JSON list of C-alpha atoms in Angstrom, two decimals:
[
{"chain": "A", "resi": 1, "resn": "ALA", "atom": "CA", "xyz": [4.97, 14.99, -6.39]},
{"chain": "A", "resi": 2, "resn": "GLN", "atom": "CA", "xyz": [1.76, 13.08, -6.52]},
{"chain": "A", "resi": 3, "resn": "THR", "atom": "CA", "xyz": [-0.60, 13.24, -3.57]},
{"chain": "A", "resi": 4, "resn": "VAL", "atom": "CA", "xyz": [-3.71, 11.28, -2.68]},
{"chain": "A", "resi": 5, "resn": "THR", "atom": "CA", "xyz": [-6.42, 12.62, -0.41]},
{"chain": "A", "resi": 6, "resn": "GLN", "atom": "CA", "xyz": [-9.20, 10.72, 1.32]},
{"chain": "A", "resi": 7, "resn": "SER", "atom": "CA", "xyz": [-11.39, 13.27, 3.00]},
{"chain": "A", "resi": 8, "resn": "GLN", "atom": "CA", "xyz": [-13.53, 10.84, 5.00]},
{"chain": "A", "resi": 9, "resn": "PRO", "atom": "CA", "xyz": [-11.61, 9.45, 7.99]},
{"chain": "A", "resi": 10, "resn": "GLU", "atom": "CA", "xyz": [-14.60, 7.29, 8.95]},
{"chain": "A", "resi": 11, "resn": "MET", "atom": "CA", "xyz": [-17.75, 6.05, 7.29]},
{"chain": "A", "resi": 12, "resn": "SER", "atom": "CA", "xyz": [-20.50, 3.71, 8.40]},
{"chain": "A", "resi": 13, "resn": "VAL", "atom": "CA", "xyz": [-23.25, 1.91, 6.54]},
{"chain": "A", "resi": 14, "resn": "GLN", "atom": "CA", "xyz": [-26.04, -0.50, 7.31]},
{"chain": "A", "resi": 15, "resn": "GLU", "atom": "CA", "xyz": [-25.55, -4.05, 6.21]},
{"chain": "A", "resi": 16, "resn": "ALA", "atom": "CA", "xyz": [-26.91, -4.66, 2.69]},
{"chain": "A", "resi": 17, "resn": "GLU", "atom": "CA", "xyz": [-26.84, -0.97, 1.80]},
{"chain": "A", "resi": 18, "resn": "THR", "atom": "CA", "xyz": [-24.52, 0.91, -0.53]},
{"chain": "A", "resi": 19, "resn": "VAL", "atom": "CA", "xyz": [-21.67, 3.18, 0.50]},
{"chain": "A", "resi": 20, "resn": "THR", "atom": "CA", "xyz": [-19.28, 5.36, -1.47]},
{"chain": "A", "resi": 21, "resn": "LEU", "atom": "CA", "xyz": [-15.77, 6.22, -0.34]},
{"chain": "A", "resi": 22, "resn": "SER", "atom": "CA", "xyz": [-14.14, 9.32, -1.81]},
{"chain": "A", "resi": 23, "resn": "CYS", "atom": "CA", "xyz": [-10.63, 9.81, -3.11]},
{"chain": "A", "resi": 24, "resn": "THR", "atom": "CA", "xyz": [-8.98, 12.65, -4.98]},
{"chain": "A", "resi": 25, "resn": "TYR", "atom": "CA", "xyz": [-5.46, 12.86, -6.25]},
{"chain": "A", "resi": 26, "resn": "ASP", "atom": "CA", "xyz": [-3.08, 15.36, -7.70]},
{"chain": "A", "resi": 27, "resn": "THR", "atom": "CA", "xyz": [-0.79, 14.63, -10.62]},
{"chain": "A", "resi": 28, "resn": "SER", "atom": "CA", "xyz": [0.53, 16.30, -13.74]},
{"chain": "A", "resi": 29, "resn": "GLU", "atom": "CA", "xyz": [0.81, 13.02, -15.59]},
{"chain": "A", "resi": 30, "resn": "SER", "atom": "CA", "xyz": [-1.72, 11.75, -18.09]},
{"chain": "A", "resi": 31, "resn": "ASP", "atom": "CA", "xyz": [-1.18, 8.03, -17.69]},
{"chain": "A", "resi": 32, "resn": "TYR", "atom": "CA", "xyz": [-1.19, 6.25, -14.36]},
{"chain": "A", "resi": 33, "resn": "TYR", "atom": "CA", "xyz": [-2.97, 3.61, -12.34]},
{"chain": "A", "resi": 34, "resn": "LEU", "atom": "CA", "xyz": [-5.30, 3.92, -9.41]},
{"chain": "A", "resi": 35, "resn": "PHE", "atom": "CA", "xyz": [-6.05, 1.29, -6.81]},
{"chain": "A", "resi": 36, "resn": "TRP", "atom": "CA", "xyz": [-8.21, 0.65, -3.80]},
{"chain": "A", "resi": 37, "resn": "TYR", "atom": "CA", "xyz": [-6.74, -1.55, -1.09]},
{"chain": "A", "resi": 38, "resn": "LYS", "atom": "CA", "xyz": [-8.57, -2.95, 1.90]},
{"chain": "A", "resi": 39, "resn": "GLN", "atom": "CA", "xyz": [-6.92, -3.48, 5.28]},
{"chain": "A", "resi": 40, "resn": "PRO", "atom": "CA", "xyz": [-9.06, -5.58, 7.66]},
{"chain": "A", "resi": 41, "resn": "PRO", "atom": "CA", "xyz": [-8.22, -5.93, 11.36]},
{"chain": "A", "resi": 42, "resn": "SER", "atom": "CA", "xyz": [-5.71, -8.63, 10.42]},
{"chain": "A", "resi": 43, "resn": "ARG", "atom": "CA", "xyz": [-3.67, -5.75, 8.90]},
{"chain": "A", "resi": 44, "resn": "GLN", "atom": "CA", "xyz": [-3.19, -7.51, 5.58]},
{"chain": "A", "resi": 45, "resn": "MET", "atom": "CA", "xyz": [-3.23, -5.25, 2.52]},
{"chain": "A", "resi": 46, "resn": "ILE", "atom": "CA", "xyz": [-5.71, -6.69, 0.05]},
{"chain": "A", "resi": 47, "resn": "LEU", "atom": "CA", "xyz": [-6.26, -5.35, -3.45]},
{"chain": "A", "resi": 48, "resn": "VAL", "atom": "CA", "xyz": [-9.92, -4.50, -4.04]},
{"chain": "A", "resi": 49, "resn": "ILE", "atom": "CA", "xyz": [-9.96, -2.94, -7.48]},
{"chain": "A", "resi": 50, "resn": "ARG", "atom": "CA", "xyz": [-7.74, -1.12, -9.98]},
{"chain": "A", "resi": 51, "resn": "GLN", "atom": "CA", "xyz": [-8.25, 1.37, -12.78]},
{"chain": "A", "resi": 52, "resn": "GLU", "atom": "CA", "xyz": [-6.04, 2.36, -15.68]},
{"chain": "A", "resi": 53, "resn": "ALA", "atom": "CA", "xyz": [-6.24, 6.09, -16.34]},
{"chain": "A", "resi": 54, "resn": "TYR", "atom": "CA", "xyz": [-6.40, 5.61, -20.12]},
{"chain": "A", "resi": 55, "resn": "LYS", "atom": "CA", "xyz": [-9.56, 3.55, -19.82]},
{"chain": "A", "resi": 56, "resn": "GLN", "atom": "CA", "xyz": [-12.78, 5.52, -19.75]},
{"chain": "A", "resi": 57, "resn": "GLN", "atom": "CA", "xyz": [-14.82, 2.57, -18.55]},
{"chain": "A", "resi": 58, "resn": "ASN", "atom": "CA", "xyz": [-15.11, 2.33, -14.79]},
{"chain": "A", "resi": 59, "resn": "ALA", "atom": "CA", "xyz": [-13.70, -0.84, -13.25]},
{"chain": "A", "resi": 60, "resn": "THR", "atom": "CA", "xyz": [-16.01, -3.30, -11.53]},
{"chain": "A", "resi": 61, "resn": "GLU", "atom": "CA", "xyz": [-15.26, -6.30, -9.34]},
{"chain": "A", "resi": 62, "resn": "ASN", "atom": "CA", "xyz": [-18.41, -8.02, -8.12]},
{"chain": "A", "resi": 63, "resn": "ARG", "atom": "CA", "xyz": [-19.95, -5.71, -5.48]},
{"chain": "A", "resi": 64, "resn": "PHE", "atom": "CA", "xyz": [-17.15, -3.16, -5.83]},
{"chain": "A", "resi": 65, "resn": "SER", "atom": "CA", "xyz": [-17.08, -0.49, -8.51]},
{"chain": "A", "resi": 66, "resn": "VAL", "atom": "CA", "xyz": [-15.35, 2.81, -9.05]},
{"chain": "A", "resi": 67, "resn": "ASN", "atom": "CA", "xyz": [-16.37, 6.18, -10.38]},
{"chain": "A", "resi": 68, "resn": "PHE", "atom": "CA", "xyz": [-13.29, 7.49, -12.16]},
{"chain": "A", "resi": 69, "resn": "GLN", "atom": "CA", "xyz": [-13.46, 11.14, -13.15]},
{"chain": "A", "resi": 70, "resn": "LYS", "atom": "CA", "xyz": [-10.11, 11.91, -14.77]},
{"chain": "A", "resi": 71, "resn": "ALA", "atom": "CA", "xyz": [-10.67, 15.60, -15.34]},
{"chain": "A", "resi": 72, "resn": "ALA", "atom": "CA", "xyz": [-11.72, 16.09, -11.74]},
{"chain": "A", "resi": 73, "resn": "LYS", "atom": "CA", "xyz": [-8.95, 13.74, -10.52]},
{"chain": "A", "resi": 74, "resn": "SER", "atom": "CA", "xyz": [-11.48, 11.81, -8.52]},
{"chain": "A", "resi": 75, "resn": "PHE", "atom": "CA", "xyz": [-11.62, 8.07, -7.90]},
{"chain": "A", "resi": 76, "resn": "SER", "atom": "CA", "xyz": [-14.40, 6.96, -5.59]},
{"chain": "A", "resi": 77, "resn": "LEU", "atom": "CA", "xyz": [-15.20, 3.41, -4.52]},
{"chain": "A", "resi": 78, "resn": "LYS", "atom": "CA", "xyz": [-18.75, 2.16, -4.33]},
{"chain": "A", "resi": 79, "resn": "ILE", "atom": "CA", "xyz": [-19.56, -0.92, -2.28]},
{"chain": "A", "resi": 80, "resn": "SER", "atom": "CA", "xyz": [-22.96, -2.40, -2.98]},
{"chain": "A", "resi": 81, "resn": "ASP", "atom": "CA", "xyz": [-24.86, -4.79, -0.71]},
{"chain": "A", "resi": 82, "resn": "SER", "atom": "CA", "xyz": [-22.42, -4.14, 2.13]},
{"chain": "A", "resi": 83, "resn": "GLN", "atom": "CA", "xyz": [-21.45, -7.16, 4.19]},
{"chain": "A", "resi": 84, "resn": "LEU", "atom": "CA", "xyz": [-20.01, -7.44, 7.67]},
{"chain": "A", "resi": 85, "resn": "GLY", "atom": "CA", "xyz": [-16.76, -8.70, 6.14]},
{"chain": "A", "resi": 86, "resn": "ASP", "atom": "CA", "xyz": [-16.34, -5.40, 4.31]},
{"chain": "A", "resi": 87, "resn": "ALA", "atom": "CA", "xyz": [-15.50, -3.67, 7.57]},
{"chain": "A", "resi": 88, "resn": "ALA", "atom": "CA", "xyz": [-11.93, -2.45, 7.19]},
{"chain": "A", "resi": 89, "resn": "MET", "atom": "CA", "xyz": [-9.66, 0.49, 6.45]},
{"chain": "A", "resi": 90, "resn": "TYR", "atom": "CA", "xyz": [-9.79, 1.37, 2.78]},
{"chain": "A", "resi": 91, "resn": "PHE", "atom": "CA", "xyz": [-6.84, 3.04, 1.10]},
{"chain": "A", "resi": 92, "resn": "CYS", "atom": "CA", "xyz": [-6.81, 4.76, -2.24]},
{"chain": "A", "resi": 93, "resn": "ALA", "atom": "CA", "xyz": [-3.47, 4.63, -4.05]},
{"chain": "A", "resi": 94, "resn": "TYR", "atom": "CA", "xyz": [-1.82, 6.13, -7.11]},
{"chain": "A", "resi": 95, "resn": "ARG", "atom": "CA", "xyz": [0.92, 4.62, -9.21]},
{"chain": "A", "resi": 96, "resn": "ARG", "atom": "CA", "xyz": [2.90, 6.14, -12.03]},
{"chain": "A", "resi": 97, "resn": "LEU", "atom": "CA", "xyz": [2.99, 4.37, -15.37]},
{"chain": "A", "resi": 98, "resn": "GLN", "atom": "CA", "xyz": [6.74, 4.76, -15.81]},
{"chain": "A", "resi": 99, "resn": "GLY", "atom": "CA", "xyz": [9.74, 5.39, -13.64]},
{"chain": "A", "resi": 100, "resn": "ALA", "atom": "CA", "xyz": [9.61, 4.71, -9.93]},
{"chain": "A", "resi": 101, "resn": "GLN", "atom": "CA", "xyz": [6.46, 2.68, -9.56]},
{"chain": "A", "resi": 102, "resn": "LYS", "atom": "CA", "xyz": [5.84, 3.01, -5.88]},
{"chain": "A", "resi": 103, "resn": "LEU", "atom": "CA", "xyz": [2.28, 3.34, -4.66]},
{"chain": "A", "resi": 104, "resn": "VAL", "atom": "CA", "xyz": [1.32, 6.65, -3.11]},
{"chain": "A", "resi": 105, "resn": "PHE", "atom": "CA", "xyz": [-1.41, 6.10, -0.53]},
{"chain": "A", "resi": 106, "resn": "GLY", "atom": "CA", "xyz": [-4.11, 8.26, 0.93]},
{"chain": "A", "resi": 107, "resn": "GLN", "atom": "CA", "xyz": [-4.64, 8.37, 4.68]},
{"chain": "A", "resi": 108, "resn": "GLY", "atom": "CA", "xyz": [-7.45, 5.84, 4.59]},
{"chain": "A", "resi": 109, "resn": "THR", "atom": "CA", "xyz": [-11.14, 5.64, 5.42]},
{"chain": "A", "resi": 110, "resn": "ARG", "atom": "CA", "xyz": [-12.32, 3.38, 8.21]},
{"chain": "A", "resi": 111, "resn": "LEU", "atom": "CA", "xyz": [-15.53, 1.66, 7.15]},
{"chain": "A", "resi": 112, "resn": "THR", "atom": "CA", "xyz": [-17.89, 0.25, 9.77]},
{"chain": "A", "resi": 113, "resn": "ILE", "atom": "CA", "xyz": [-20.76, -2.03, 8.81]},
{"chain": "A", "resi": 114, "resn": "ASN", "atom": "CA", "xyz": [-23.77, -1.89, 11.12]},
{"chain": "A", "resi": 115, "resn": "PRO", "atom": "CA", "xyz": [-25.79, -5.13, 11.35]},
{"chain": "B", "resi": 1, "resn": "ASP", "atom": "CA", "xyz": [-1.65, -15.66, 0.30]},
{"chain": "B", "resi": 2, "resn": "SER", "atom": "CA", "xyz": [0.18, -12.89, -1.58]},
{"chain": "B", "resi": 3, "resn": "GLY", "atom": "CA", "xyz": [3.40, -14.88, -1.99]},
{"chain": "B", "resi": 4, "resn": "VAL", "atom": "CA", "xyz": [5.42, -12.20, -0.22]},
{"chain": "B", "resi": 5, "resn": "THR", "atom": "CA", "xyz": [7.02, -13.45, 3.00]},
{"chain": "B", "resi": 6, "resn": "GLN", "atom": "CA", "xyz": [8.05, -11.20, 5.84]},
{"chain": "B", "resi": 7, "resn": "THR", "atom": "CA", "xyz": [9.87, -12.23, 8.98]},
{"chain": "B", "resi": 8, "resn": "PRO", "atom": "CA", "xyz": [9.58, -11.88, 11.87]},
{"chain": "B", "resi": 9, "resn": "LYS", "atom": "CA", "xyz": [5.89, -11.17, 12.42]},
{"chain": "B", "resi": 10, "resn": "HIS", "atom": "CA", "xyz": [6.53, -9.36, 15.66]},
{"chain": "B", "resi": 11, "resn": "LEU", "atom": "CA", "xyz": [9.55, -7.65, 17.16]},
{"chain": "B", "resi": 12, "resn": "ILE", "atom": "CA", "xyz": [9.83, -6.07, 20.58]},
{"chain": "B", "resi": 13, "resn": "THR", "atom": "CA", "xyz": [13.00, -4.22, 21.36]},
{"chain": "B", "resi": 14, "resn": "ALA", "atom": "CA", "xyz": [14.36, -1.36, 23.41]},
{"chain": "B", "resi": 15, "resn": "THR", "atom": "CA", "xyz": [15.27, 2.16, 22.44]},
{"chain": "B", "resi": 16, "resn": "GLY", "atom": "CA", "xyz": [18.74, 2.49, 21.00]},
{"chain": "B", "resi": 17, "resn": "GLN", "atom": "CA", "xyz": [18.79, -1.02, 19.62]},
{"chain": "B", "resi": 18, "resn": "ARG", "atom": "CA", "xyz": [19.11, -2.22, 16.04]},
{"chain": "B", "resi": 19, "resn": "VAL", "atom": "CA", "xyz": [16.84, -4.67, 14.23]},
{"chain": "B", "resi": 20, "resn": "THR", "atom": "CA", "xyz": [16.67, -6.29, 10.80]},
{"chain": "B", "resi": 21, "resn": "LEU", "atom": "CA", "xyz": [13.44, -7.02, 8.98]},
{"chain": "B", "resi": 22, "resn": "ARG", "atom": "CA", "xyz": [13.46, -9.54, 6.19]},
{"chain": "B", "resi": 23, "resn": "CYS", "atom": "CA", "xyz": [11.37, -9.87, 3.04]},
{"chain": "B", "resi": 24, "resn": "SER", "atom": "CA", "xyz": [11.19, -12.48, 0.32]},
{"chain": "B", "resi": 25, "resn": "PRO", "atom": "CA", "xyz": [9.31, -11.27, -2.77]},
{"chain": "B", "resi": 26, "resn": "ARG", "atom": "CA", "xyz": [6.95, -13.31, -4.90]},
{"chain": "B", "resi": 27, "resn": "SER", "atom": "CA", "xyz": [8.62, -15.68, -7.29]},
{"chain": "B", "resi": 28, "resn": "GLY", "atom": "CA", "xyz": [9.60, -13.77, -10.44]},
{"chain": "B", "resi": 29, "resn": "ASP", "atom": "CA", "xyz": [9.18, -10.31, -8.93]},
{"chain": "B", "resi": 30, "resn": "LEU", "atom": "CA", "xyz": [12.28, -8.13, -9.15]},
{"chain": "B", "resi": 31, "resn": "SER", "atom": "CA", "xyz": [11.06, -5.05, -7.31]},
{"chain": "B", "resi": 32, "resn": "VAL", "atom": "CA", "xyz": [10.79, -4.79, -3.56]},
{"chain": "B", "resi": 33, "resn": "TYR", "atom": "CA", "xyz": [9.21, -1.87, -1.75]},
{"chain": "B", "resi": 34, "resn": "TRP", "atom": "CA", "xyz": [9.29, -1.04, 1.95]},
{"chain": "B", "resi": 35, "resn": "TYR", "atom": "CA", "xyz": [6.51, 0.90, 3.65]},
{"chain": "B", "resi": 36, "resn": "GLN", "atom": "CA", "xyz": [5.97, 2.10, 7.20]},
{"chain": "B", "resi": 37, "resn": "GLN", "atom": "CA", "xyz": [2.50, 2.30, 8.75]},
{"chain": "B", "resi": 38, "resn": "SER", "atom": "CA", "xyz": [2.27, 4.02, 12.12]},
{"chain": "B", "resi": 39, "resn": "LEU", "atom": "CA", "xyz": [-0.82, 3.55, 14.24]},
{"chain": "B", "resi": 40, "resn": "ASP", "atom": "CA", "xyz": [-3.98, 4.37, 12.28]},
{"chain": "B", "resi": 41, "resn": "GLN", "atom": "CA", "xyz": [-1.98, 6.12, 9.61]},
{"chain": "B", "resi": 42, "resn": "GLY", "atom": "CA", "xyz": [-1.55, 5.59, 5.92]},
{"chain": "B", "resi": 43, "resn": "LEU", "atom": "CA", "xyz": [1.38, 3.76, 4.44]},
{"chain": "B", "resi": 44, "resn": "GLN", "atom": "CA", "xyz": [4.51, 5.84, 4.01]},
{"chain": "B", "resi": 45, "resn": "PHE", "atom": "CA", "xyz": [6.91, 4.79, 1.29]},
{"chain": "B", "resi": 46, "resn": "LEU", "atom": "CA", "xyz": [10.44, 4.21, 2.49]},
{"chain": "B", "resi": 47, "resn": "ILE", "atom": "CA", "xyz": [12.50, 2.72, -0.33]},
{"chain": "B", "resi": 48, "resn": "GLN", "atom": "CA", "xyz": [12.37, 0.60, -3.47]},
{"chain": "B", "resi": 49, "resn": "TYR", "atom": "CA", "xyz": [14.89, -1.85, -4.89]},
{"chain": "B", "resi": 50, "resn": "TYR", "atom": "CA", "xyz": [14.88, -3.34, -8.35]},
{"chain": "B", "resi": 51, "resn": "ASN", "atom": "CA", "xyz": [17.03, -6.38, -9.06]},
{"chain": "B", "resi": 52, "resn": "GLY", "atom": "CA", "xyz": [19.54, -5.40, -6.39]},
{"chain": "B", "resi": 53, "resn": "GLU", "atom": "CA", "xyz": [19.74, -1.70, -7.17]},
{"chain": "B", "resi": 54, "resn": "GLU", "atom": "CA", "xyz": [18.12, 1.13, -5.27]},
{"chain": "B", "resi": 55, "resn": "ARG", "atom": "CA", "xyz": [15.39, 2.58, -7.52]},
{"chain": "B", "resi": 56, "resn": "ALA", "atom": "CA", "xyz": [13.56, 5.14, -5.43]},
{"chain": "B", "resi": 57, "resn": "LYS", "atom": "CA", "xyz": [13.79, 6.64, -1.99]},
{"chain": "B", "resi": 58, "resn": "GLY", "atom": "CA", "xyz": [11.01, 8.11, 0.10]},
{"chain": "B", "resi": 59, "resn": "ASN", "atom": "CA", "xyz": [10.92, 9.50, 3.60]},
{"chain": "B", "resi": 60, "resn": "ILE", "atom": "CA", "xyz": [13.46, 7.07, 4.95]},
{"chain": "B", "resi": 61, "resn": "LEU", "atom": "CA", "xyz": [15.43, 8.18, 7.98]},
{"chain": "B", "resi": 62, "resn": "GLU", "atom": "CA", "xyz": [19.23, 8.10, 7.92]},
{"chain": "B", "resi": 63, "resn": "ARG", "atom": "CA", "xyz": [19.06, 5.59, 10.78]},
{"chain": "B", "resi": 64, "resn": "PHE", "atom": "CA", "xyz": [17.30, 3.21, 8.40]},
{"chain": "B", "resi": 65, "resn": "SER", "atom": "CA", "xyz": [18.93, 1.35, 5.53]},
{"chain": "B", "resi": 66, "resn": "ALA", "atom": "CA", "xyz": [17.98, -1.42, 3.19]},
{"chain": "B", "resi": 67, "resn": "GLN", "atom": "CA", "xyz": [19.45, -3.71, 0.61]},
{"chain": "B", "resi": 68, "resn": "GLN", "atom": "CA", "xyz": [18.37, -6.34, -1.87]},
{"chain": "B", "resi": 69, "resn": "PHE", "atom": "CA", "xyz": [20.49, -9.43, -2.25]},
{"chain": "B", "resi": 70, "resn": "PRO", "atom": "CA", "xyz": [21.30, -11.49, -5.39]},
{"chain": "B", "resi": 71, "resn": "ASP", "atom": "CA", "xyz": [18.56, -13.97, -4.50]},
{"chain": "B", "resi": 72, "resn": "LEU", "atom": "CA", "xyz": [16.21, -10.92, -4.47]},
{"chain": "B", "resi": 73, "resn": "HIS", "atom": "CA", "xyz": [15.30, -11.06, -0.82]},
{"chain": "B", "resi": 74, "resn": "SER", "atom": "CA", "xyz": [15.55, -7.73, 0.94]},
{"chain": "B", "resi": 75, "resn": "GLU", "atom": "CA", "xyz": [16.40, -6.56, 4.42]},
{"chain": "B", "resi": 76, "resn": "LEU", "atom": "CA", "xyz": [15.44, -3.34, 6.16]},
{"chain": "B", "resi": 77, "resn": "ASN", "atom": "CA", "xyz": [17.82, -2.33, 8.93]},
{"chain": "B", "resi": 78, "resn": "LEU", "atom": "CA", "xyz": [16.60, 0.03, 11.64]},
{"chain": "B", "resi": 79, "resn": "SER", "atom": "CA", "xyz": [19.17, 1.36, 14.09]},
{"chain": "B", "resi": 80, "resn": "SER", "atom": "CA", "xyz": [19.27, 3.65, 17.12]},
{"chain": "B", "resi": 81, "resn": "LEU", "atom": "CA", "xyz": [15.61, 2.87, 17.54]},
{"chain": "B", "resi": 82, "resn": "GLU", "atom": "CA", "xyz": [13.26, 5.42, 19.05]},
{"chain": "B", "resi": 83, "resn": "LEU", "atom": "CA", "xyz": [9.77, 5.04, 20.48]},
{"chain": "B", "resi": 84, "resn": "GLY", "atom": "CA", "xyz": [8.39, 6.72, 17.38]},
{"chain": "B", "resi": 85, "resn": "ASP", "atom": "CA", "xyz": [9.74, 3.95, 15.18]},
{"chain": "B", "resi": 86, "resn": "SER", "atom": "CA", "xyz": [7.08, 1.61, 16.54]},
{"chain": "B", "resi": 87, "resn": "ALA", "atom": "CA", "xyz": [4.98, 0.73, 13.52]},
{"chain": "B", "resi": 88, "resn": "LEU", "atom": "CA", "xyz": [3.94, -1.94, 11.09]},
{"chain": "B", "resi": 89, "resn": "TYR", "atom": "CA", "xyz": [6.52, -2.36, 8.35]},
{"chain": "B", "resi": 90, "resn": "PHE", "atom": "CA", "xyz": [5.32, -3.75, 5.08]},
{"chain": "B", "resi": 91, "resn": "CYS", "atom": "CA", "xyz": [7.24, -5.21, 2.22]},
{"chain": "B", "resi": 92, "resn": "ALA", "atom": "CA", "xyz": [5.67, -5.43, -1.22]},
{"chain": "B", "resi": 93, "resn": "SER", "atom": "CA", "xyz": [6.84, -6.76, -4.56]},
{"chain": "B", "resi": 94, "resn": "SER", "atom": "CA", "xyz": [5.88, -6.31, -8.19]},
{"chain": "B", "resi": 95, "resn": "PRO", "atom": "CA", "xyz": [6.73, -7.94, -11.52]},
{"chain": "B", "resi": 96, "resn": "PRO", "atom": "CA", "xyz": [9.61, -6.71, -13.69]},
{"chain": "B", "resi": 97, "resn": "SER", "atom": "CA", "xyz": [7.54, -5.26, -16.54]},
{"chain": "B", "resi": 98, "resn": "ALA", "atom": "CA", "xyz": [7.74, -1.49, -16.58]},
{"chain": "B", "resi": 99, "resn": "GLY", "atom": "CA", "xyz": [4.34, 0.07, -17.07]},
{"chain": "B", "resi": 100, "resn": "SER", "atom": "CA", "xyz": [2.58, -3.06, -15.93]},
{"chain": "B", "resi": 101, "resn": "ASN", "atom": "CA", "xyz": [-0.75, -2.55, -14.28]},
{"chain": "B", "resi": 102, "resn": "SER", "atom": "CA", "xyz": [0.07, -5.33, -11.88]},
{"chain": "B", "resi": 103, "resn": "PRO", "atom": "CA", "xyz": [-0.54, -4.14, -8.37]},
{"chain": "B", "resi": 104, "resn": "LEU", "atom": "CA", "xyz": [1.93, -4.35, -5.56]},
{"chain": "B", "resi": 105, "resn": "HIS", "atom": "CA", "xyz": [1.54, -7.53, -3.55]},
{"chain": "B", "resi": 106, "resn": "PHE", "atom": "CA", "xyz": [2.05, -7.03, 0.13]},
{"chain": "B", "resi": 107, "resn": "GLY", "atom": "CA", "xyz": [3.43, -9.26, 2.81]},
{"chain": "B", "resi": 108, "resn": "ASN", "atom": "CA", "xyz": [1.68, -9.53, 6.15]},
{"chain": "B", "resi": 109, "resn": "GLY", "atom": "CA", "xyz": [4.00, -7.00, 7.74]},
{"chain": "B", "resi": 110, "resn": "THR", "atom": "CA", "xyz": [6.33, -6.95, 10.71]},
{"chain": "B", "resi": 111, "resn": "ARG", "atom": "CA", "xyz": [4.97, -5.33, 13.85]},
{"chain": "B", "resi": 112, "resn": "LEU", "atom": "CA", "xyz": [7.81, -3.47, 15.56]},
{"chain": "B", "resi": 113, "resn": "THR", "atom": "CA", "xyz": [7.37, -2.29, 19.12]},
{"chain": "B", "resi": 114, "resn": "VAL", "atom": "CA", "xyz": [10.07, -0.15, 20.66]},
{"chain": "B", "resi": 115, "resn": "THR", "atom": "CA", "xyz": [9.90, 0.14, 24.45]}
]
């Protein structure tokens, strides 16, 4: 079974600075998808960014980018120019390419932005 | 707005009771997933339905059951409720294309409190 591990329960960063959230996963499959979701205090689950495992190029969405290291099974999220609105729980998630396409989530990292 | 509708938003009930949570997926989505999020925890996968059929099962208790109806809405039934069942229950949906990199789209959740 696939597992996702987020080793940082909490992180904090000064406003306007850059922060990186770590995620590792375990799978025997070669093709899959990886996602970062954000959960603000409202508890909504909001997609931040996604990465296809077959793509070598790291995904980028505005201030959010990932460092995808397939061999190391690592998928970190970098937030540049942190803003107060970025404060949230961040969840890393894995999804198989075929078969049951549920998302397997990590335990989350709580990100605090200091003004 | 994700397009996934969950009702009710909040439920308060007593131990031993039974409740039903309802989910309407996004238009065109055939898959529905149910997740449980206990306080400050990650999301635990419960069950997935695809076009009315059970597709995958996670750590769902025997006291819990679900179904997906012909109009594709889904219901999660929780019975003999215990204090530990208090959690946020999310429904998510995804498009019908197998292998799609479309993410799961989440509803706003139902907050269940068992007293």
